[in-house]
């Protein structure tokens, strides 16, 4: 398999975690978002949306990380990243969607570049935007994690699920934007625990070949 991504991309990062958890090997192709390579014709031939990640698996070109993660789960079911019961799967998908649908997209590079370059929003206000929407999301996530009394060290249950694949990159992004996480102890604890696992550590942006040395 070949993953078209970028070291710092949260959506590529969540895909790397899932691939690693499944024990799947893959080649990395870096699409330099800082240089807007995702908008060039060569990449848009792979994904007309101009967004990473894209995962090539034989003759299949997979796009949209939530769909890629679900595809991985279906095609490589072991180890499972979704619980066995329907209610559990609903919770894991809902936690994932809180991040993937409601937090990440509004703090994405193209949104921030639009604020900066087309609406002339000052950098301080762009940061205020990021902090506002990330914090809103973390407040709700923290409540969800705290209220689940059967939860182990992960977002759900005693083993990693898709929700952890989403959470750890979002925490990483929050730290990069200097969002204060001290009010979210459960979020921070899940993050710390996941980072002890090789699958997560190997997916970390700073150990990717295209990260600055
Ligand atoms: N919903 C898409 C979002 C993908 C996405 O936003 N990718 C970002 C990197 S995390 C990107 O390629 N951004 C390019 C840009 O903002 O121009 C997915 O989950 O795959």
Coordinates of N, CA and C and ligand atoms in Angstrom, one line a residue:
X1 N 0.8 -1.2 0.0 CA 0.0 0.0 0.0 C 0.9 1.2 0.0
X2 N 0.3 2.3 -0.5 CA 1.1 3.6 -0.5 C 0.2 4.7 0.1
X3 N 0.7 5.4 1.0 CA -0.1 6.4 1.7 C 0.5 7.8 1.2
X4 N -0.4 8.5 0.5 CA -0.1 9.9 0.2 C -0.5 10.8 1.3
X5 N 0.4 11.4 2.0 CA 0.1 12.2 3.2 C 1.1 13.2 3.4
X6 N 1.2 13.7 4.6 CA 2.1 14.8 5.0 C 2.3 14.6 6.5
X7 N 3.6 14.8 7.0 CA 3.9 14.4 8.3 C 2.9 15.1 9.3
X8 N 2.6 16.3 9.1 CA 1.8 17.1 10.0 C 0.3 17.0 9.9
X9 N -0.1 16.4 8.8 CA -1.6 16.3 8.5 C -2.2 15.3 9.5
X10 N -3.3 15.9 10.2 CA -4.0 15.0 11.2 C -4.7 13.9 10.6
X11 N -5.2 14.1 9.4 CA -5.9 13.0 8.8 C -5.0 11.9 8.2
X12 N -3.8 12.3 7.8 CA -2.8 11.3 7.4 C -2.3 10.6 8.7
X13 N -2.1 11.3 9.7 CA -1.7 10.8 11.0 C -2.7 9.7 11.5
X14 N -3.9 10.0 11.5 CA -4.9 9.0 12.0 C -4.9 7.8 11.1
X15 N -4.6 8.0 9.8 CA -4.5 6.8 8.9 C -3.3 6.0 9.2
X16 N -2.2 6.7 9.5 CA -0.9 5.9 9.8 C -1.2 5.1 11.1
X17 N -1.8 5.7 12.1 CA -2.1 5.0 13.4 C -2.9 3.7 13.0
X18 N -3.9 3.8 12.3 CA -4.8 2.7 12.0 C -4.0 1.6 11.2
X19 N -3.2 2.0 10.2 CA -2.4 1.1 9.5 C -1.4 0.3 10.4
X20 N -0.8 1.1 11.3 CA 0.2 0.5 12.3 C -0.5 -0.4 13.2
X21 N -1.7 0.0 13.7 CA -2.4 -0.9 14.7 C -2.8 -2.2 14.0
X22 N -3.1 -2.1 12.7 CA -3.5 -3.4 12.0 C -2.2 -4.2 11.5
X23 N -1.0 -3.6 11.8 CA 0.2 -4.3 11.4 C 0.4 -4.3 9.9
X24 N -0.1 -3.3 9.2 CA 0.1 -3.3 7.8 C 1.3 -2.4 7.4
X25 N 2.1 -2.8 6.5 CA 3.2 -2.0 6.0 C 2.8 -1.2 4.8
X26 N 3.4 0.0 4.6 CA 3.0 0.8 3.5 C 4.1 1.8 3.2
X27 N 4.1 2.2 2.0 CA 5.1 3.3 1.6 C 4.5 4.6 1.8
X28 N 5.3 5.6 2.1 CA 4.8 7.0 2.3 C 5.2 7.8 1.1
X29 N 4.3 8.5 0.6 CA 4.6 9.6 -0.4 C 4.2 10.9 0.2
X30 N 5.1 11.8 0.4 CA 4.9 13.1 1.0 C 4.3 14.1 0.0
X31 N 3.2 14.7 0.4 CA 2.6 15.7 -0.4 C 2.7 17.0 0.4
X32 N 3.6 17.9 0.0 CA 4.0 19.0 0.9 C 2.9 20.1 0.9
X33 N 2.1 20.0 2.0 CA 1.0 21.0 2.1 C 1.5 22.4 2.3
X34 N 2.7 22.5 2.9 CA 3.2 23.9 3.1 C 3.5 24.6 1.8
X35 N 3.8 23.7 0.8 CA 4.0 24.2 -0.6 C 2.8 24.1 -1.5
X36 N 1.7 23.8 -0.9 CA 0.4 23.6 -1.7 C 0.5 22.6 -2.8
X37 N 1.3 21.5 -2.6 CA 1.5 20.5 -3.6 C 0.1 19.7 -3.8
X38 N -0.7 19.8 -2.7 CA -2.0 19.1 -2.8 C -2.9 19.7 -3.9
X39 N -2.6 20.9 -4.3 CA -3.5 21.7 -5.2 C -3.0 21.5 -6.7
X40 N -1.8 20.8 -6.8 CA -1.3 20.7 -8.2 C -2.0 19.5 -8.9
X41 N -1.9 19.6 -10.2 CA -2.6 18.7 -11.1 C -2.3 17.2 -10.8
X42 N -1.0 17.0 -10.5 CA -0.5 15.7 -10.3 C -1.2 15.0 -9.1
X43 N -1.4 15.8 -8.0 CA -2.1 15.2 -6.9 C -3.6 15.2 -7.1
X44 N -4.1 16.2 -7.7 CA -5.6 16.3 -8.0 C -6.0 15.2 -8.9
X45 N -5.1 14.6 -9.6 CA -5.5 13.4 -10.4 C -5.8 12.3 -9.5
X46 N -5.2 12.3 -8.3 CA -5.5 11.2 -7.4 C -6.7 11.5 -6.5
X47 N -6.8 12.8 -6.1 CA -7.9 13.3 -5.3 C -8.3 14.7 -5.8
X48 N -9.4 14.8 -6.5 CA -9.9 16.1 -7.0 C -10.1 17.1 -5.9
X49 N -10.3 16.6 -4.7 CA -10.6 17.5 -3.6 C -9.3 18.3 -3.2
X50 N -8.1 17.7 -3.6 CA -6.9 18.4 -3.2 C -6.6 18.2 -1.7
X51 N -7.0 17.1 -1.1 CA -6.8 16.8 0.3 C -6.1 15.5 0.5
X52 N -5.2 15.5 1.5 CA -4.6 14.2 1.9 C -5.4 13.7 3.1
X53 N -5.4 12.4 3.3 CA -4.7 11.4 2.7 C -5.4 10.7 1.5
X54 N -4.5 10.1 0.7 CA -5.1 9.1 -0.3 C -4.3 7.8 0.0
X55 N -5.0 6.7 0.0 CA -4.3 5.4 0.2 C -4.5 4.6 -1.0
X56 N -3.4 4.2 -1.6 CA -3.4 3.3 -2.8 C -3.3 1.9 -2.3
X57 N -4.2 1.0 -2.6 CA -4.1 -0.4 -2.2 C -4.4 -1.2 -3.5
X58 N -3.3 -1.7 -4.1 CA -3.4 -2.4 -5.4 C -4.0 -1.4 -6.4
X59 N -5.1 -1.7 -7.0 CA -5.6 -0.8 -8.0 C -6.7 0.1 -7.4
X60 N -6.9 0.1 -6.1 CA -7.9 0.9 -5.5 C -7.3 2.2 -5.0
X61 N -7.9 3.3 -5.3 CA -7.5 4.6 -4.7 C -8.5 5.0 -3.7
X62 N -8.1 5.0 -2.4 CA -9.0 5.3 -1.3 C -8.8 6.7 -0.8
X63 N -9.9 7.4 -0.5 CA -9.8 8.8 -0.1 C -10.8 9.0 1.0
X64 N -10.7 10.1 1.7 CA -11.5 10.5 2.9 C -11.1 9.6 4.0
X65 N -10.4 10.1 5.0 CA -9.8 9.2 6.0 C -10.9 8.4 6.8
X66 N -12.1 9.0 7.1 CA -13.1 8.1 7.8 C -13.4 6.9 6.9
X67 N -13.6 7.1 5.6 CA -13.9 6.0 4.8 C -12.7 5.0 4.7
X68 N -11.5 5.6 4.7 CA -10.3 4.7 4.6 C -10.2 3.8 5.9
X69 N -10.4 4.5 7.0 CA -10.4 3.7 8.3 C -11.4 2.6 8.3
X70 N -12.6 2.9 7.8 CA -13.7 1.9 7.8 C -13.3 0.8 6.9
X71 N -12.7 1.2 5.7 CA -12.3 0.1 4.8 C -11.2 -0.8 5.4
X72 N -10.3 -0.2 6.1 CA -9.2 -1.0 6.7 C -9.9 -1.9 7.7
X73 N -10.9 -1.4 8.5 CA -11.5 -2.3 9.5 C -12.2 -3.5 8.8
X74 N -12.9 -3.2 7.7 CA -13.6 -4.2 7.0 C -12.7 -5.3 6.3
X75 N -11.6 -4.8 5.7 CA -10.8 -5.7 4.9 C -9.7 -6.4 5.8
X76 N -9.3 -5.7 6.9 CA -8.3 -6.2 7.8 C -9.0 -6.2 9.2
X77 N -9.9 -7.1 9.5 CA -10.7 -7.0 10.8 C -9.9 -7.2 12.1
X78 N -8.7 -7.8 11.9 CA -7.9 -8.1 13.2 C -6.6 -7.3 13.2
X79 N -6.3 -6.7 14.3 CA -7.2 -6.5 15.5 C -8.3 -5.5 15.2
X80 N -9.4 -5.7 15.9 CA -10.6 -4.9 15.6 C -10.4 -3.5 16.2
X81 N -10.8 -2.5 15.5 CA -10.7 -1.1 16.0 C -12.2 -0.6 16.2
X82 N -13.1 -1.5 16.2 CA -14.5 -1.2 16.5 C -15.0 -2.2 17.5
X83 N -15.8 -1.9 18.5 CA -16.3 -2.9 19.4 C -17.2 -3.9 18.8
X84 N -17.5 -5.0 19.5 CA -18.3 -6.0 18.9 C -19.8 -5.7 18.9
X85 N -20.2 -4.8 19.8 CA -21.6 -4.5 20.0 C -22.0 -3.2 19.2
X86 N -23.2 -3.2 18.8 CA -23.7 -2.0 18.0 C -23.6 -0.7 18.8
X87 N -24.0 -0.8 20.1 CA -23.9 0.4 20.9 C -22.5 0.9 21.0
X88 N -21.6 0.0 21.2 CA -20.2 0.3 21.4 C -19.7 0.9 20.1
X89 N -20.0 0.3 18.9 CA -19.6 0.9 17.6 C -20.2 2.3 17.4
X90 N -21.4 2.5 17.9 CA -22.0 3.8 17.8 C -21.2 4.8 18.6
X91 N -20.8 4.5 19.8 CA -20.0 5.4 20.6 C -18.7 5.7 20.0
X92 N -18.0 4.7 19.5 CA -16.7 4.9 18.9 C -16.8 5.8 17.7
X93 N -17.8 5.5 16.9 CA -18.0 6.4 15.7 C -18.4 7.8 16.0
X94 N -19.2 7.9 17.1 CA -19.6 9.3 17.5 C -18.4 10.1 18.0
X95 N -17.6 9.4 18.9 CA -16.4 10.2 19.4 C -15.5 10.5 18.2
X96 N -15.4 9.6 17.2 CA -14.5 9.9 16.1 C -15.1 11.1 15.3
X97 N -16.4 11.1 15.2 CA -17.1 12.2 14.4 C -17.0 13.5 15.1
X98 N -17.0 13.5 16.4 CA -16.8 14.8 17.2 C -15.5 15.4 16.7
X99 N -14.5 14.6 16.5 CA -13.2 15.2 16.1 C -13.2 15.4 14.6
X100 N -13.5 14.3 13.9 CA -13.4 14.3 12.4 C -14.4 15.2 11.7
X101 N -15.5 15.4 12.2 CA -16.5 16.3 11.6 C -16.6 17.7 12.2
X102 N -16.4 17.8 13.5 CA -16.7 19.0 14.2 C -15.5 19.8 14.7
X103 N -14.4 19.2 14.8 CA -13.2 19.9 15.3 C -12.2 20.1 14.2
X104 N -11.7 19.0 13.6 CA -10.6 19.1 12.6 C -11.0 20.0 11.4
X105 N -12.2 19.9 10.8 CA -12.4 20.6 9.5 C -12.3 22.1 9.6
X106 N -12.8 22.7 10.8 CA -12.8 24.1 10.8 C -11.5 24.7 11.2
X107 N -10.5 23.9 11.6 CA -9.2 24.4 11.9 C -8.2 23.9 10.8
X108 N -8.7 23.4 9.7 CA -7.8 22.9 8.7 C -7.1 24.0 8.0
X109 N -5.9 23.7 7.4 CA -5.1 24.6 6.7 C -5.8 25.6 5.8
X110 N -6.6 25.0 4.9 CA -7.3 25.8 3.9 C -8.2 26.8 4.5
X111 N -8.9 26.4 5.6 CA -9.8 27.4 6.3 C -9.0 28.5 6.9
X112 N -7.9 28.2 7.6 CA -7.1 29.2 8.2 C -6.4 30.1 7.1
X113 N -6.0 29.5 6.0 CA -5.4 30.3 4.9 C -6.5 31.3 4.3
X114 N -7.7 30.8 4.3 CA -8.8 31.7 3.8 C -9.0 32.9 4.7
X115 N -9.0 32.5 6.0 CA -9.2 33.6 7.0 C -8.1 34.6 6.9
X116 N -6.8 34.1 6.8 CA -5.6 35.0 6.7 C -5.6 35.8 5.4
X117 N -5.7 35.1 4.3 CA -5.3 35.7 3.0 C -6.5 36.3 2.3
X118 N -7.7 35.8 2.5 CA -8.9 36.4 1.8 C -9.7 37.2 2.6
X119 N -9.8 37.0 3.9 CA -10.6 37.8 4.8 C -9.7 38.7 5.6
X120 N -8.4 38.6 5.4 CA -7.4 39.5 6.1 C -7.6 39.5 7.6
X121 N -7.8 38.3 8.2 CA -8.0 38.2 9.6 C -6.6 38.2 10.2
X122 N -6.4 39.0 11.3 CA -5.1 39.0 12.0 C -4.7 37.7 12.6
X123 N -3.4 37.4 12.6 CA -2.9 36.1 13.1 C -3.5 35.8 14.5
X124 N -3.5 36.8 15.4 CA -4.0 36.7 16.7 C -5.5 36.2 16.7
X125 N -6.3 36.7 15.8 CA -7.7 36.3 15.7 C -7.8 34.9 15.1
X126 N -6.9 34.6 14.2 CA -6.9 33.2 13.6 C -6.7 32.2 14.7
X127 N -5.7 32.5 15.6 CA -5.4 31.7 16.7 C -6.6 31.6 17.7
X128 N -7.3 32.7 17.9 CA -8.5 32.7 18.7 C -9.6 31.8 18.1
X129 N -9.7 31.8 16.8 CA -10.6 30.9 16.1 C -10.3 29.5 16.4
X130 N -9.0 29.1 16.2 CA -8.6 27.7 16.5 C -8.8 27.3 17.9
X131 N -8.4 28.2 18.8 CA -8.6 27.8 20.3 C -10.1 27.7 20.6
X132 N -10.9 28.5 20.1 CA -12.3 28.5 20.4 C -12.9 27.1 20.0
X133 N -12.7 26.7 18.7 CA -13.3 25.5 18.2 C -12.7 24.2 18.7
X134 N -11.4 24.3 18.9 CA -10.8 23.1 19.5 C -11.2 22.9 21.0
X135 N -11.2 24.0 21.7 CA -11.6 23.9 23.1 C -13.1 23.5 23.3
X136 N -14.0 24.0 22.5 CA -15.4 23.5 22.5 C -15.4 22.0 22.3
X137 N -14.7 21.5 21.4 CA -14.7 20.1 21.1 C -14.1 19.3 22.3
X138 N -13.0 19.8 22.9 CA -12.4 19.1 24.0 C -13.3 19.1 25.2
X139 N -14.0 20.1 25.5 CA -14.9 20.2 26.6 C -15.9 19.0 26.5
X140 N -16.5 18.9 25.3 CA -17.5 17.8 25.1 C -16.8 16.4 25.2
X141 N -15.6 16.3 24.5 CA -15.0 15.0 24.6 C -14.6 14.6 26.0
X142 N -14.1 15.6 26.8 CA -13.8 15.3 28.2 C -15.0 14.7 28.9
X143 N -16.1 15.4 28.7 CA -17.3 14.9 29.4 C -17.7 13.5 29.0
X144 N -17.6 13.2 27.7 CA -17.9 11.9 27.2 C -17.0 10.9 27.8
X145 N -15.7 11.2 27.9 CA -14.7 10.2 28.4 C -14.9 10.0 29.9
X146 N -15.2 11.1 30.6 CA -15.3 11.1 32.1 C -16.6 10.3 32.5
X147 N -17.6 10.4 31.7 CA -18.9 9.8 32.1 C -19.0 8.3 31.7
X148 N -18.0 7.8 31.0 CA -18.0 6.4 30.7 C -17.2 5.6 31.7
X149 N -18.0 5.0 32.7 CA -17.4 4.4 33.9 C -16.7 3.0 33.6
X150 N -17.0 2.5 32.4 CA -16.4 1.2 32.1 C -15.2 1.3 31.2
X151 N -14.8 2.5 31.0 CA -13.7 2.8 30.0 C -12.4 2.4 30.7
X152 N -11.5 1.8 29.9 CA -10.1 1.5 30.4 C -9.2 2.7 30.1
X153 N -8.0 2.4 29.5 CA -7.0 3.5 29.2 C -7.2 4.2 27.9
X154 N -8.2 3.8 27.2 CA -8.4 4.3 25.8 C -9.7 5.1 25.8
X155 N -10.1 5.6 24.6 CA -11.3 6.4 24.5 C -12.5 5.5 24.8
X156 N -12.4 4.3 24.5 CA -13.5 3.4 24.7 C -13.0 2.0 24.9
X157 N -13.4 1.4 26.1 CA -13.0 0.0 26.3 C -11.5 -0.1 26.7
X158 N -11.0 -1.3 26.6 CA -9.6 -1.6 27.0 C -8.6 -1.8 25.9
X159 N -9.0 -1.4 24.7 CA -8.0 -1.6 23.6 C -8.3 -0.4 22.6
X160 N -7.3 -0.1 21.8 CA -7.4 1.0 20.9 C -8.6 0.8 19.9
X161 N -9.3 1.9 19.7 CA -10.3 1.9 18.7 C -10.1 3.1 17.7
X162 N -11.0 3.2 16.7 CA -10.9 4.3 15.8 C -10.9 5.6 16.5
X163 N -11.6 5.7 17.6 CA -11.7 7.0 18.3 C -10.3 7.4 18.8
X164 N -9.4 6.5 19.2 CA -8.1 6.9 19.5 C -7.3 7.3 18.3
X165 N -7.5 6.7 17.2 CA -6.9 7.1 15.9 C -7.2 8.6 15.6
X166 N -8.4 9.0 16.0 CA -8.8 10.4 15.7 C -8.2 11.3 16.9
X167 N -8.3 10.9 18.1 CA -8.0 11.8 19.2 C -6.6 12.2 19.3
X168 N -5.6 11.2 19.1 CA -4.2 11.6 19.3 C -3.7 12.6 18.3
X169 N -4.0 12.5 17.1 CA -3.7 13.6 16.2 C -4.3 15.0 16.5
X170 N -5.5 14.9 17.0 CA -6.2 16.2 17.4 C -5.5 16.8 18.6
X171 N -5.1 16.0 19.6 CA -4.3 16.5 20.7 C -3.0 17.1 20.2
X172 N -2.4 16.4 19.3 CA -1.1 16.8 18.8 C -1.3 18.2 18.1
X173 N -2.3 18.3 17.4 CA -2.6 19.6 16.7 C -2.9 20.7 17.7
X174 N -3.6 20.4 18.8 CA -4.0 21.4 19.8 C -2.7 21.8 20.5
X175 N -1.8 20.9 20.7 CA -0.5 21.3 21.4 C 0.3 22.3 20.5
X176 N 0.3 22.0 19.2 CA 1.0 22.8 18.2 C 0.4 24.2 18.2
X177 N -0.9 24.3 18.4 CA -1.6 25.6 18.5 C -1.6 26.2 19.9
X178 N -0.9 25.5 20.8 CA -0.8 26.0 22.2 C -2.2 26.1 22.9
X179 N -3.0 25.2 22.6 CA -4.3 25.1 23.3 C -4.0 24.5 24.7
X180 N -4.5 25.2 25.8 CA -4.3 24.7 27.1 C -5.2 23.5 27.4
X181 N -4.6 22.3 27.6 CA -5.3 21.1 27.8 C -5.6 20.7 29.2
X182 N -5.2 21.5 30.2 CA -5.2 21.2 31.6 C -6.6 20.9 32.1
X183 N -7.6 21.4 31.4 CA -9.0 21.2 31.9 C -9.6 19.9 31.4
X184 N -8.7 19.1 30.6 CA -9.2 17.8 30.0 C -8.4 16.7 30.5
X185 N -8.4 16.3 31.8 CA -7.5 15.3 32.3 C -7.7 13.9 31.6
X186 N -8.9 13.6 31.3 CA -9.2 12.3 30.7 C -8.6 12.2 29.3
X187 N -8.8 13.3 28.6 CA -8.2 13.4 27.2 C -6.7 13.3 27.3
X188 N -6.1 14.0 28.2 CA -4.6 14.0 28.3 C -4.1 12.6 28.7
X189 N -4.9 11.9 29.6 CA -4.5 10.5 30.0 C -4.6 9.5 28.9
X190 N -5.6 9.6 28.1 CA -5.8 8.7 26.9 C -4.6 9.0 26.0
X191 N -4.3 10.2 25.7 CA -3.2 10.6 24.8 C -1.9 10.0 25.4
X192 N -1.6 10.2 26.7 CA -0.4 9.7 27.2 C -0.3 8.2 27.1
X193 N -1.4 7.5 27.4 CA -1.3 6.1 27.3 C -1.1 5.6 25.9
X194 N -1.9 6.2 24.9 CA -1.7 5.7 23.5 C -0.3 5.9 23.0
X195 N 0.3 7.0 23.5 CA 1.7 7.3 23.0 C 2.7 6.3 23.5
X196 N 2.4 5.5 24.5 CA 3.3 4.5 24.9 C 3.3 3.3 24.0
X197 N 2.3 3.2 23.1 CA 2.2 2.1 22.2 C 3.0 2.4 20.9
X198 N 3.7 1.4 20.4 CA 4.5 1.6 19.2 C 3.7 2.0 18.0
X199 N 2.5 1.5 17.8 CA 1.7 1.9 16.6 C 1.5 3.4 16.6
X200 N 1.3 4.0 17.8 CA 1.0 5.4 17.8 C 2.4 6.2 17.7
X201 N 3.4 5.6 18.4 CA 4.7 6.3 18.4 C 5.2 6.4 17.0
X202 N 5.1 5.3 16.2 CA 5.6 5.2 14.9 C 4.9 6.1 13.9
X203 N 3.7 6.5 14.3 CA 2.8 7.4 13.4 C 3.1 8.8 13.7
X204 N 3.8 9.1 14.8 CA 4.0 10.5 15.2 C 4.6 11.4 14.1
X205 N 4.0 12.6 13.9 CA 4.5 13.4 12.8 C 6.0 13.6 12.9
X206 N 6.6 13.8 14.0 CA 8.0 14.2 14.1 C 9.0 13.0 13.8
X207 N 8.5 11.8 13.7 CA 9.3 10.7 13.2 C 9.1 10.3 11.8
X208 N 8.3 11.1 11.1 CA 8.0 10.7 9.7 C 9.2 11.2 8.8
X209 N 9.5 10.5 7.7 CA 10.6 10.9 6.9 C 10.6 12.3 6.3
X210 N 9.4 12.8 6.2 CA 9.3 14.2 5.6 C 9.2 15.3 6.7
X211 N 9.4 14.9 8.0 CA 9.4 15.9 9.0 C 10.7 16.6 9.0
X212 N 10.8 17.9 9.4 CA 12.0 18.6 9.5 C 13.0 17.9 10.4
X213 N 14.2 17.8 10.1 CA 15.2 17.0 10.9 C 15.7 18.0 12.0
Ligands
LIG1 N1 -12.4 14.9 5.5 C1 -11.0 14.7 4.9 C2 -10.2 15.9 5.3 C3 -8.8 15.8 4.7 C4 -8.0 17.1 5.0 O1 -8.6 18.1 5.5 N2 -6.7 17.0 4.8 C5 -5.9 18.1 5.1 C6 -4.7 17.8 5.9 S1 -5.1 17.3 7.5 C7 -5.4 18.7 3.8 O2 -5.1 18.0 2.9 N3 -5.4 20.0 3.7 C8 -5.0 20.7 2.6 C9 -5.5 22.1 2.6 O3 -6.0 22.6 3.6 O4 -5.3 22.8 1.5 C10 -10.4 13.4 5.4 O5 -10.6 13.1 6.6 O6 -9.7 12.8 4.6

